[in-house]
């Protein structure tokens, strides 16, 4: 193998007003390797790669491709030199076909003006076959899955003869199965001579796919290490700069009174199909009950029904002794329900509101935050600044708009609001989705702490690890029904089988 | 992680430094964002207006007239030059016989003062109709029904204002104002109610309500209609407002359509608008629903209730516009007025240019009032500009403003491009940017 790296960055520095995003970063990509770029949100990974892709220009430092110094001042330059980038948010036109999207801006033409669709299609088919993509070149983007759309983005780069591929957090939008398929494709690509930069903040997948790993922290390079010998704990420490507890430290649960009871609950989805089909369970104070399941088995509708955001079609919901089956979200909040919603940006926060206003979302209409319909902004802000400190929300003052925070800090704001209300029952839906290790540790610690103060915690998550490490009891939701109950020492494999509807060794739970 | 799409590189955005950054960064990030928003908030409407006037000027030039002369004519028509004529004058102290020194000439004989009063009267109405659009907008509703709500205010205001002649001055006015604004509120609330219960889109339902109000107006003021005048049965207009219901005059000659107290009410309404939105739980709910109805619902706020309430408040403002216009300015209304009145629709432009903010609405109401009055045939010198062309110019500039408001991304783009050009010599780029 050629010893010259296909891509080499020396002393890349990029200053944004108020922050040094990249501070003299050295980085090299060898021929035929997958090199992971690991770091927390805001560590400077995307900035660095945007410089390589010509979207930003570096203030200092140089870039060499196959040993030759280059000047990349636009994505066009980068593409010409064989660099392709797949962004986290795809840049595809939904109403056009796969082929049309791929050849966009570099269409083969007949007679100089007309699109030579069949030639384009032929080329796409060839590429798709060569790399085992299994993509229908005539399908419209809006009709294919997110995983397939991502493959179209990769094909787009390959069509433009990329031999260096940058993937920005490619698994963030994928289901676990799709992620596995992606990894198989990446291995194929490398085997055929491509070199790949893989941006991520997930430790396990980096250890899965990468040959070497470079860790960034606050704009600086911490280290570059080979996969051999790297451990999750070691990587987490370099990323965050301190010891991180990947396993949740908790004592045995001491369950108290029954605080949440669900009886034969039936819920319809937006298409009027029954997706929660007779679910019964209860959660006691002082325990965490985890609901495991593959996405789309009725989790969202179950949570909505519990929170009062969707009317159940049948069954009963009780908080404490009180039946709240038909009660509004407002009443449930009053009765001691806390709800960390699945989608913090769509539901959990009003992004155009300040943090203080967001924290007041449930009690803006109660003293001391308002009297006789008049808000008391001073009180709202005072309380917010206290909670922001207590929950270690960084990058925001009470008057900062919620939309300006990173995902992890946004989630801390939601957590602060829900927990500070002192709920008896806390529903945590996907509480760590999209967060990096440091923030995940924080959320997990906090949930266990809330359990220990006697709250009933219902955890709904798609992450097996999270379910296994936090729950005191595990319920498996499959096709709208609770099919099994496990204790937390169940094996991952057995749980996985139950989640996919397997019936092996079924016992009365 | 966010990444900047290559074609929308407005400004190197903050690369989410928040998660890992020390708290020392926090104020700077928050401040920068706030400044950017504030800048975008002021720059866009100002540039919008400037662009519209520039384009209007081009059209004027194309008709073979001098745009500078025309705009000068419009400005002098608005009475604004009144402000630049300082002198030794006196002003009455209200409710006394004393006079004190004042810089400007407030005498009724001053022509500029008269024009200014007329302009401010129109600005008063536009402020109300602008607020009617803006309040609904802050709840995420597009209220196209300002015109219909205004007509309902006109009809109920005239009904009370032309009758009950035995009442005292203050009770009569209060009676008319309260009933008319409630009527406007109820009228608009119909659209809010339909949206809340059936999901009927407010744009459709308010337009339909506009037509219903239009035909109600045509009927009540028309021949044989319940509010038709009592002196000439062939004339489809109302009676005049009786003296006990006429608004107090605060400036000018009461015999010549002077500035009425509604102007102060409009200023108070702007303040009330800001306070309601920012300092009350009602405003909190309205804004939450406007920004993100799903999050509001999750937070325990009734979205349906707020649709009704926000439309009602909006209709109240439009109803006030109608009643103030009747009791303080027009005193009568006819079928022809029902057919030609546009003031409620112009409120949409006022609210959009004012970005649905109190100060913005006040300023853009002044701008549109200046345009409307400055180009009206009675103020423009026909030797400078043919009067018909003048009022067409008003419509054109209004249309251009609306067009450019829709294109605020374009304007921000132009603004940033300008900044990039200015910065170019210092940029570390050795060659001009490519296709990015």
PDB file of N, CA, C and O in Angstrom, chain A residues 16 18-19 41-42 45-47 56 87-88 169 218 309 330 339 346-347 349-350 352 357 361-362 364 370 373 375 377 395 401 404 409 417-418, chain B residues 1 3-4 6 12 14-20 25 32-33 37 275 279-281 284-285 287-288 291-292 294-295 297-301 429 431:
ATOM      1  N   UNK A  16     -14.153  31.238  14.695  1.00  0.00           N
ATOM      2  CA  UNK A  16     -15.424  31.919  14.517  1.00  0.00           C
ATOM      3  C   UNK A  16     -15.528  32.965  15.606  1.00  0.00           C
ATOM      4  O   UNK A  16     -14.882  32.825  16.645  1.00  0.00           O
ATOM      5  N   UNK A  18     -15.902  34.533  18.736  1.00  0.00           N
ATOM      6  CA  UNK A  18     -16.199  34.015  20.070  1.00  0.00           C
ATOM      7  C   UNK A  18     -15.763  32.595  20.306  1.00  0.00           C
ATOM      8  O   UNK A  18     -15.851  32.100  21.424  1.00  0.00           O
ATOM      9  N   UNK A  19     -15.291  31.909  19.285  1.00  0.00           N
ATOM     10  CA  UNK A  19     -14.898  30.526  19.533  1.00  0.00           C
ATOM     11  C   UNK A  19     -13.851  30.083  18.524  1.00  0.00           C
ATOM     12  O   UNK A  19     -13.907  30.431  17.345  1.00  0.00           O
ATOM     13  N   UNK A  41     -20.711  16.898  20.597  1.00  0.00           N
ATOM     14  CA  UNK A  41     -21.295  17.974  19.805  1.00  0.00           C
ATOM     15  C   UNK A  41     -20.531  19.249  20.107  1.00  0.00           C
ATOM     16  O   UNK A  41     -20.310  19.582  21.265  1.00  0.00           O
ATOM     17  N   UNK A  42     -20.118  19.941  19.054  1.00  0.00           N
ATOM     18  CA  UNK A  42     -19.414  21.188  19.268  1.00  0.00           C
ATOM     19  C   UNK A  42     -17.921  21.033  19.425  1.00  0.00           C
ATOM     20  O   UNK A  42     -17.221  21.988  19.740  1.00  0.00           O
ATOM     21  N   UNK A  45     -15.797  18.801  14.805  1.00  0.00           N
ATOM     22  CA  UNK A  45     -15.701  17.767  13.763  1.00  0.00           C
ATOM     23  C   UNK A  45     -16.275  18.270  12.443  1.00  0.00           C
ATOM     24  O   UNK A  45     -15.629  18.171  11.397  1.00  0.00           O
ATOM     25  N   UNK A  46     -17.484  18.789  12.505  1.00  0.00           N
ATOM     26  CA  UNK A  46     -18.133  19.215  11.267  1.00  0.00           C
ATOM     27  C   UNK A  46     -17.406  20.397  10.639  1.00  0.00           C
ATOM     28  O   UNK A  46     -17.285  20.483   9.425  1.00  0.00           O
ATOM     29  N   UNK A  47     -16.923  21.317  11.483  1.00  0.00           N
ATOM     30  CA  UNK A  47     -16.183  22.454  10.949  1.00  0.00           C
ATOM     31  C   UNK A  47     -14.974  21.970  10.169  1.00  0.00           C
ATOM     32  O   UNK A  47     -14.712  22.409   9.039  1.00  0.00           O
ATOM     33  N   UNK A  56     -16.017  25.949   4.157  1.00  0.00           N
ATOM     34  CA  UNK A  56     -15.358  27.017   4.897  1.00  0.00           C
ATOM     35  C   UNK A  56     -13.917  27.084   4.413  1.00  0.00           C
ATOM     36  O   UNK A  56     -13.380  26.089   3.927  1.00  0.00           O
ATOM     37  N   UNK A  87     -23.911  14.670   3.922  1.00  0.00           N
ATOM     38  CA  UNK A  87     -24.291  15.437   5.109  1.00  0.00           C
ATOM     39  C   UNK A  87     -25.330  14.670   5.908  1.00  0.00           C
ATOM     40  O   UNK A  87     -25.993  13.769   5.408  1.00  0.00           O
ATOM     41  N   UNK A  88     -25.462  15.120   7.152  1.00  0.00           N
ATOM     42  CA  UNK A  88     -26.427  14.477   8.028  1.00  0.00           C
ATOM     43  C   UNK A  88     -27.836  14.677   7.496  1.00  0.00           C
ATOM     44  O   UNK A  88     -28.660  13.784   7.518  1.00  0.00           O
ATOM     45  N   UNK A 169     -21.994  11.943  10.670  1.00  0.00           N
ATOM     46  CA  UNK A 169     -22.933  11.259  11.557  1.00  0.00           C
ATOM     47  C   UNK A 169     -23.963  10.442  10.777  1.00  0.00           C
ATOM     48  O   UNK A 169     -25.173  10.677  10.912  1.00  0.00           O
ATOM     49  N   UNK A 218     -13.191  20.183  22.124  1.00  0.00           N
ATOM     50  CA  UNK A 218     -13.182  21.648  22.136  1.00  0.00           C
ATOM     51  C   UNK A 218     -12.217  22.222  21.112  1.00  0.00           C
ATOM     52  O   UNK A 218     -11.361  23.056  21.422  1.00  0.00           O
ATOM     53  N   UNK A 309     -52.345  13.503  25.220  1.00  0.00           N
ATOM     54  CA  UNK A 309     -52.255  14.195  23.947  1.00  0.00           C
ATOM     55  C   UNK A 309     -52.973  13.420  22.843  1.00  0.00           C
ATOM     56  O   UNK A 309     -53.007  13.846  21.702  1.00  0.00           O
ATOM     57  N   UNK A 330     -53.505  19.138  30.551  1.00  0.00           N
ATOM     58  CA  UNK A 330     -53.400  20.108  31.629  1.00  0.00           C
ATOM     59  C   UNK A 330     -53.727  19.461  32.980  1.00  0.00           C
ATOM     60  O   UNK A 330     -52.985  19.613  33.943  1.00  0.00           O
ATOM     61  N   UNK A 339     -43.411  14.671  31.892  1.00  0.00           N
ATOM     62  CA  UNK A 339     -43.292  14.013  30.596  1.00  0.00           C
ATOM     63  C   UNK A 339     -42.112  14.608  29.829  1.00  0.00           C
ATOM     64  O   UNK A 339     -42.155  15.767  29.441  1.00  0.00           O
ATOM     65  N   UNK A 346     -39.767  19.382  18.471  1.00  0.00           N
ATOM     66  CA  UNK A 346     -41.112  19.555  17.933  1.00  0.00           C
ATOM     67  C   UNK A 346     -42.114  19.771  19.061  1.00  0.00           C
ATOM     68  O   UNK A 346     -43.086  20.489  18.918  1.00  0.00           O
ATOM     69  N   UNK A 347     -41.860  19.117  20.192  1.00  0.00           N
ATOM     70  CA  UNK A 347     -42.864  19.136  21.237  1.00  0.00           C
ATOM     71  C   UNK A 347     -42.345  19.656  22.571  1.00  0.00           C
ATOM     72  O   UNK A 347     -43.031  20.372  23.266  1.00  0.00           O
ATOM     73  N   UNK A 349     -39.993  21.757  23.405  1.00  0.00           N
ATOM     74  CA  UNK A 349     -39.577  23.139  23.567  1.00  0.00           C
ATOM     75  C   UNK A 349     -40.243  24.009  22.512  1.00  0.00           C
ATOM     76  O   UNK A 349     -40.543  23.549  21.420  1.00  0.00           O
ATOM     77  N   UNK A 350     -40.467  25.254  22.863  1.00  0.00           N
ATOM     78  CA  UNK A 350     -40.835  26.247  21.863  1.00  0.00           C
ATOM     79  C   UNK A 350     -39.520  26.921  21.504  1.00  0.00           C
ATOM     80  O   UNK A 350     -38.981  27.700  22.289  1.00  0.00           O
ATOM     81  N   UNK A 352     -38.559  29.208  19.630  1.00  0.00           N
ATOM     82  CA  UNK A 352     -38.501  30.664  19.530  1.00  0.00           C
ATOM     83  C   UNK A 352     -38.758  31.352  20.867  1.00  0.00           C
ATOM     84  O   UNK A 352     -38.765  32.571  20.937  1.00  0.00           O
ATOM     85  N   UNK A 357     -38.858  31.273  29.392  1.00  0.00           N
ATOM     86  CA  UNK A 357     -40.250  31.048  28.986  1.00  0.00           C
ATOM     87  C   UNK A 357     -40.527  29.560  28.803  1.00  0.00           C
ATOM     88  O   UNK A 357     -41.607  29.072  29.126  1.00  0.00           O
ATOM     89  N   UNK A 361     -43.316  26.693  30.924  1.00  0.00           N
ATOM     90  CA  UNK A 361     -44.389  26.196  30.048  1.00  0.00           C
ATOM     91  C   UNK A 361     -45.569  25.564  30.790  1.00  0.00           C
ATOM     92  O   UNK A 361     -46.694  25.630  30.341  1.00  0.00           O
ATOM     93  N   UNK A 362     -45.319  24.952  31.936  1.00  0.00           N
ATOM     94  CA  UNK A 362     -46.430  24.307  32.641  1.00  0.00           C
ATOM     95  C   UNK A 362     -47.026  25.167  33.754  1.00  0.00           C
ATOM     96  O   UNK A 362     -48.099  24.886  34.231  1.00  0.00           O
ATOM     97  N   UNK A 364     -46.728  28.875  33.946  1.00  0.00           N
ATOM     98  CA  UNK A 364     -46.756  30.318  33.702  1.00  0.00           C
ATOM     99  C   UNK A 364     -48.028  30.930  34.273  1.00  0.00           C
ATOM    100  O   UNK A 364     -48.092  32.119  34.531  1.00  0.00           O
ATOM    101  N   UNK A 370     -47.246  34.285  37.722  1.00  0.00           N
ATOM    102  CA  UNK A 370     -48.218  35.252  37.248  1.00  0.00           C
ATOM    103  C   UNK A 370     -49.309  35.387  38.296  1.00  0.00           C
ATOM    104  O   UNK A 370     -49.552  34.476  39.080  1.00  0.00           O
ATOM    105  N   UNK A 373     -53.508  36.940  35.726  1.00  0.00           N
ATOM    106  CA  UNK A 373     -53.238  36.994  34.296  1.00  0.00           C
ATOM    107  C   UNK A 373     -52.020  37.817  33.898  1.00  0.00           C
ATOM    108  O   UNK A 373     -51.708  37.915  32.731  1.00  0.00           O
ATOM    109  N   UNK A 375     -48.039  38.311  33.914  1.00  0.00           N
ATOM    110  CA  UNK A 375     -46.800  37.579  34.135  1.00  0.00           C
ATOM    111  C   UNK A 375     -45.867  38.383  35.031  1.00  0.00           C
ATOM    112  O   UNK A 375     -45.889  39.610  35.024  1.00  0.00           O
ATOM    113  N   UNK A 377     -42.166  38.548  34.956  1.00  0.00           N
ATOM    114  CA  UNK A 377     -40.975  38.050  34.257  1.00  0.00           C
ATOM    115  C   UNK A 377     -39.779  37.886  35.197  1.00  0.00           C
ATOM    116  O   UNK A 377     -38.956  37.002  34.993  1.00  0.00           O
ATOM    117  N   UNK A 395     -24.122  27.406  27.703  1.00  0.00           N
ATOM    118  CA  UNK A 395     -24.327  28.135  26.461  1.00  0.00           C
ATOM    119  C   UNK A 395     -25.618  28.909  26.445  1.00  0.00           C
ATOM    120  O   UNK A 395     -26.036  29.391  25.405  1.00  0.00           O
ATOM    121  N   UNK A 401     -32.595  32.216  23.375  1.00  0.00           N
ATOM    122  CA  UNK A 401     -33.636  31.446  22.722  1.00  0.00           C
ATOM    123  C   UNK A 401     -33.282  29.962  22.790  1.00  0.00           C
ATOM    124  O   UNK A 401     -32.135  29.577  22.622  1.00  0.00           O
ATOM    125  N   UNK A 404     -31.144  28.202  20.181  1.00  0.00           N
ATOM    126  CA  UNK A 404     -29.711  28.460  20.051  1.00  0.00           C
ATOM    127  C   UNK A 404     -28.870  27.449  20.815  1.00  0.00           C
ATOM    128  O   UNK A 404     -27.653  27.467  20.727  1.00  0.00           O
ATOM    129  N   UNK A 409     -27.974  20.284  25.640  1.00  0.00           N
ATOM    130  CA  UNK A 409     -28.391  21.315  26.579  1.00  0.00           C
ATOM    131  C   UNK A 409     -29.884  21.580  26.499  1.00  0.00           C
ATOM    132  O   UNK A 409     -30.521  21.883  27.502  1.00  0.00           O
ATOM    133  N   UNK A 417     -37.174  21.332  33.639  1.00  0.00           N
ATOM    134  CA  UNK A 417     -38.566  21.740  33.774  1.00  0.00           C
ATOM    135  C   UNK A 417     -39.423  20.609  34.345  1.00  0.00           C
ATOM    136  O   UNK A 417     -40.190  20.797  35.282  1.00  0.00           O
ATOM    137  N   UNK A 418     -39.263  19.419  33.769  1.00  0.00           N
ATOM    138  CA  UNK A 418     -40.144  18.325  34.164  1.00  0.00           C
ATOM    139  C   UNK A 418     -39.864  17.852  35.583  1.00  0.00           C
ATOM    140  O   UNK A 418     -40.780  17.539  36.336  1.00  0.00           O
TER     141      UNK A 418
ATOM    142  N   UNK B   1     -25.440  17.362  14.269  1.00  0.00           N
ATOM    143  CA  UNK B   1     -24.697  18.598  13.993  1.00  0.00           C
ATOM    144  C   UNK B   1     -25.322  19.365  12.837  1.00  0.00           C
ATOM    145  O   UNK B   1     -25.767  18.794  11.856  1.00  0.00           O
ATOM    146  N   UNK B   3     -25.116  21.702   9.540  1.00  0.00           N
ATOM    147  CA  UNK B   3     -24.104  22.097   8.582  1.00  0.00           C
ATOM    148  C   UNK B   3     -24.743  23.107   7.650  1.00  0.00           C
ATOM    149  O   UNK B   3     -25.946  23.127   7.437  1.00  0.00           O
ATOM    150  N   UNK B   4     -23.924  23.957   7.122  1.00  0.00           N
ATOM    151  CA  UNK B   4     -24.455  25.031   6.310  1.00  0.00           C
ATOM    152  C   UNK B   4     -24.574  24.546   4.881  1.00  0.00           C
ATOM    153  O   UNK B   4     -23.587  24.127   4.293  1.00  0.00           O
ATOM    154  N   UNK B   6     -24.460  24.626   1.065  1.00  0.00           N
ATOM    155  CA  UNK B   6     -23.524  25.481   0.338  1.00  0.00           C
ATOM    156  C   UNK B   6     -24.183  26.702  -0.299  1.00  0.00           C
ATOM    157  O   UNK B   6     -23.555  27.731  -0.423  1.00  0.00           O
ATOM    158  N   UNK B  12     -21.144  32.718   8.359  1.00  0.00           N
ATOM    159  CA  UNK B  12     -20.610  31.536   9.057  1.00  0.00           C
ATOM    160  C   UNK B  12     -21.317  31.371  10.379  1.00  0.00           C
ATOM    161  O   UNK B  12     -21.114  32.158  11.302  1.00  0.00           O
ATOM    162  N   UNK B  14     -22.567  29.923  13.980  1.00  0.00           N
ATOM    163  CA  UNK B  14     -21.870  29.379  15.138  1.00  0.00           C
ATOM    164  C   UNK B  14     -21.857  27.859  15.029  1.00  0.00           C
ATOM    165  O   UNK B  14     -22.908  27.235  14.925  1.00  0.00           O
ATOM    166  N   UNK B  15     -20.691  27.239  15.028  1.00  0.00           N
ATOM    167  CA  UNK B  15     -20.673  25.781  14.908  1.00  0.00           C
ATOM    168  C   UNK B  15     -20.995  25.128  16.241  1.00  0.00           C
ATOM    169  O   UNK B  15     -20.125  24.550  16.871  1.00  0.00           O
ATOM    170  N   UNK B  16     -22.219  25.244  16.644  1.00  0.00           N
ATOM    171  CA  UNK B  16     -22.731  24.690  17.902  1.00  0.00           C
ATOM    172  C   UNK B  16     -21.661  24.539  18.981  1.00  0.00           C
ATOM    173  O   UNK B  16     -21.296  23.451  19.378  1.00  0.00           O
ATOM    174  N   UNK B  17     -21.128  25.632  19.471  1.00  0.00           N
ATOM    175  CA  UNK B  17     -20.046  25.541  20.438  1.00  0.00           C
ATOM    176  C   UNK B  17     -20.579  25.325  21.837  1.00  0.00           C
ATOM    177  O   UNK B  17     -19.841  25.381  22.795  1.00  0.00           O
ATOM    178  N   UNK B  18     -21.889  25.075  21.953  1.00  0.00           N
ATOM    179  CA  UNK B  18     -22.508  25.244  23.259  1.00  0.00           C
ATOM    180  C   UNK B  18     -22.322  24.041  24.160  1.00  0.00           C
ATOM    181  O   UNK B  18     -22.134  24.184  25.353  1.00  0.00           O
ATOM    182  N   UNK B  19     -22.372  22.855  23.571  1.00  0.00           N
ATOM    183  CA  UNK B  19     -22.331  21.679  24.418  1.00  0.00           C
ATOM    184  C   UNK B  19     -21.030  21.631  25.207  1.00  0.00           C
ATOM    185  O   UNK B  19     -21.020  21.421  26.411  1.00  0.00           O
ATOM    186  N   UNK B  20     -19.944  21.850  24.489  1.00  0.00           N
ATOM    187  CA  UNK B  20     -18.668  21.623  25.131  1.00  0.00           C
ATOM    188  C   UNK B  20     -17.980  22.904  25.555  1.00  0.00           C
ATOM    189  O   UNK B  20     -16.950  22.869  26.203  1.00  0.00           O
ATOM    190  N   UNK B  25     -18.317  31.487  26.870  1.00  0.00           N
ATOM    191  CA  UNK B  25     -18.798  31.784  25.526  1.00  0.00           C
ATOM    192  C   UNK B  25     -20.250  32.233  25.522  1.00  0.00           C
ATOM    193  O   UNK B  25     -20.693  32.868  24.587  1.00  0.00           O
ATOM    194  N   UNK B  32     -24.756  37.653  20.046  1.00  0.00           N
ATOM    195  CA  UNK B  32     -24.641  37.670  18.590  1.00  0.00           C
ATOM    196  C   UNK B  32     -25.967  37.311  17.934  1.00  0.00           C
ATOM    197  O   UNK B  32     -26.391  37.937  16.981  1.00  0.00           O
ATOM    198  N   UNK B  33     -26.593  36.309  18.507  1.00  0.00           N
ATOM    199  CA  UNK B  33     -27.855  35.856  17.946  1.00  0.00           C
ATOM    200  C   UNK B  33     -28.895  36.966  18.041  1.00  0.00           C
ATOM    201  O   UNK B  33     -29.624  37.257  17.099  1.00  0.00           O
ATOM    202  N   UNK B  37     -30.761  38.854  15.008  1.00  0.00           N
ATOM    203  CA  UNK B  37     -32.211  38.873  14.872  1.00  0.00           C
ATOM    204  C   UNK B  37     -32.727  40.295  14.813  1.00  0.00           C
ATOM    205  O   UNK B  37     -33.569  40.633  14.001  1.00  0.00           O
ATOM    206  N   UNK B 275     -47.983  44.867  25.706  1.00  0.00           N
ATOM    207  CA  UNK B 275     -48.144  44.356  27.073  1.00  0.00           C
ATOM    208  C   UNK B 275     -48.898  43.036  27.082  1.00  0.00           C
ATOM    209  O   UNK B 275     -48.519  42.099  27.771  1.00  0.00           O
ATOM    210  N   UNK B 279     -46.555  40.422  28.581  1.00  0.00           N
ATOM    211  CA  UNK B 279     -46.638  40.512  30.034  1.00  0.00           C
ATOM    212  C   UNK B 279     -47.882  39.832  30.611  1.00  0.00           C
ATOM    213  O   UNK B 279     -48.154  39.969  31.789  1.00  0.00           O
ATOM    214  N   UNK B 280     -48.642  39.154  29.784  1.00  0.00           N
ATOM    215  CA  UNK B 280     -49.822  38.476  30.333  1.00  0.00           C
ATOM    216  C   UNK B 280     -49.776  36.992  29.990  1.00  0.00           C
ATOM    217  O   UNK B 280     -49.098  36.585  29.046  1.00  0.00           O
ATOM    218  N   UNK B 281     -50.493  36.208  30.764  1.00  0.00           N
ATOM    219  CA  UNK B 281     -50.542  34.772  30.483  1.00  0.00           C
ATOM    220  C   UNK B 281     -51.263  34.525  29.165  1.00  0.00           C
ATOM    221  O   UNK B 281     -50.935  33.596  28.443  1.00  0.00           O
ATOM    222  N   UNK B 284     -48.704  34.965  26.546  1.00  0.00           N
ATOM    223  CA  UNK B 284     -47.789  33.820  26.594  1.00  0.00           C
ATOM    224  C   UNK B 284     -48.387  32.648  25.831  1.00  0.00           C
ATOM    225  O   UNK B 284     -47.729  32.030  24.996  1.00  0.00           O
ATOM    226  N   UNK B 285     -49.660  32.377  26.099  1.00  0.00           N
ATOM    227  CA  UNK B 285     -50.318  31.258  25.419  1.00  0.00           C
ATOM    228  C   UNK B 285     -50.419  31.509  23.919  1.00  0.00           C
ATOM    229  O   UNK B 285     -50.137  30.624  23.108  1.00  0.00           O
ATOM    230  N   UNK B 287     -48.547  33.351  22.021  1.00  0.00           N
ATOM    231  CA  UNK B 287     -47.250  33.222  21.356  1.00  0.00           C
ATOM    232  C   UNK B 287     -46.808  31.775  21.290  1.00  0.00           C
ATOM    233  O   UNK B 287     -46.251  31.323  20.289  1.00  0.00           O
ATOM    234  N   UNK B 288     -47.051  31.034  22.389  1.00  0.00           N
ATOM    235  CA  UNK B 288     -46.653  29.621  22.383  1.00  0.00           C
ATOM    236  C   UNK B 288     -47.381  28.885  21.261  1.00  0.00           C
ATOM    237  O   UNK B 288     -46.768  28.120  20.502  1.00  0.00           O
ATOM    238  N   UNK B 291     -45.940  29.975  17.856  1.00  0.00           N
ATOM    239  CA  UNK B 291     -44.614  29.447  17.526  1.00  0.00           C
ATOM    240  C   UNK B 291     -44.653  27.936  17.306  1.00  0.00           C
ATOM    241  O   UNK B 291     -44.011  27.414  16.407  1.00  0.00           O
ATOM    242  N   UNK B 292     -45.341  27.224  18.163  1.00  0.00           N
ATOM    243  CA  UNK B 292     -45.301  25.767  18.106  1.00  0.00           C
ATOM    244  C   UNK B 292     -46.533  25.180  18.796  1.00  0.00           C
ATOM    245  O   UNK B 292     -46.513  24.905  19.992  1.00  0.00           O
ATOM    246  N   UNK B 294     -47.847  22.342  18.760  1.00  0.00           N
ATOM    247  CA  UNK B 294     -47.656  21.003  19.331  1.00  0.00           C
ATOM    248  C   UNK B 294     -47.033  21.107  20.733  1.00  0.00           C
ATOM    249  O   UNK B 294     -47.477  20.433  21.667  1.00  0.00           O
ATOM    250  N   UNK B 295     -46.028  21.965  20.867  1.00  0.00           N
ATOM    251  CA  UNK B 295     -45.406  22.142  22.179  1.00  0.00           C
ATOM    252  C   UNK B 295     -46.375  22.796  23.149  1.00  0.00           C
ATOM    253  O   UNK B 295     -46.388  22.476  24.342  1.00  0.00           O
ATOM    254  N   UNK B 297     -49.624  22.470  23.191  1.00  0.00           N
ATOM    255  CA  UNK B 297     -50.564  21.431  23.586  1.00  0.00           C
ATOM    256  C   UNK B 297     -49.923  20.530  24.636  1.00  0.00           C
ATOM    257  O   UNK B 297     -50.530  20.191  25.650  1.00  0.00           O
ATOM    258  N   UNK B 298     -48.676  20.166  24.370  1.00  0.00           N
ATOM    259  CA  UNK B 298     -47.933  19.341  25.316  1.00  0.00           C
ATOM    260  C   UNK B 298     -47.812  20.055  26.654  1.00  0.00           C
ATOM    261  O   UNK B 298     -47.874  19.436  27.709  1.00  0.00           O
ATOM    262  N   UNK B 299     -47.653  21.382  26.620  1.00  0.00           N
ATOM    263  CA  UNK B 299     -47.493  22.145  27.842  1.00  0.00           C
ATOM    264  C   UNK B 299     -48.790  22.335  28.604  1.00  0.00           C
ATOM    265  O   UNK B 299     -48.796  22.938  29.671  1.00  0.00           O
ATOM    266  N   UNK B 300     -49.902  21.848  28.066  1.00  0.00           N
ATOM    267  CA  UNK B 300     -51.172  21.959  28.763  1.00  0.00           C
ATOM    268  C   UNK B 300     -51.997  23.158  28.344  1.00  0.00           C
ATOM    269  O   UNK B 300     -52.975  23.498  28.981  1.00  0.00           O
ATOM    270  N   UNK B 301     -51.580  23.828  27.262  1.00  0.00           N
ATOM    271  CA  UNK B 301     -52.315  24.992  26.770  1.00  0.00           C
ATOM    272  C   UNK B 301     -53.363  24.527  25.768  1.00  0.00           C
ATOM    273  O   UNK B 301     -53.073  23.688  24.922  1.00  0.00           O
ATOM    274  N   UNK B 429      -8.989  34.556   1.195  1.00  0.00           N
ATOM    275  CA  UNK B 429      -9.165  33.731   0.010  1.00  0.00           C
ATOM    276  C   UNK B 429      -8.346  34.303  -1.138  1.00  0.00           C
ATOM    277  O   UNK B 429      -8.477  35.476  -1.476  1.00  0.00           O
ATOM    278  N   UNK B 431      -8.537  33.474  -4.316  1.00  0.00           N
ATOM    279  CA  UNK B 431      -9.284  33.625  -5.552  1.00  0.00           C
ATOM    280  C   UNK B 431     -10.747  33.867  -5.218  1.00  0.00           C
ATOM    281  O   UNK B 431     -11.202  33.530  -4.136  1.00  0.00           O
TER     282      UNK B 431
END
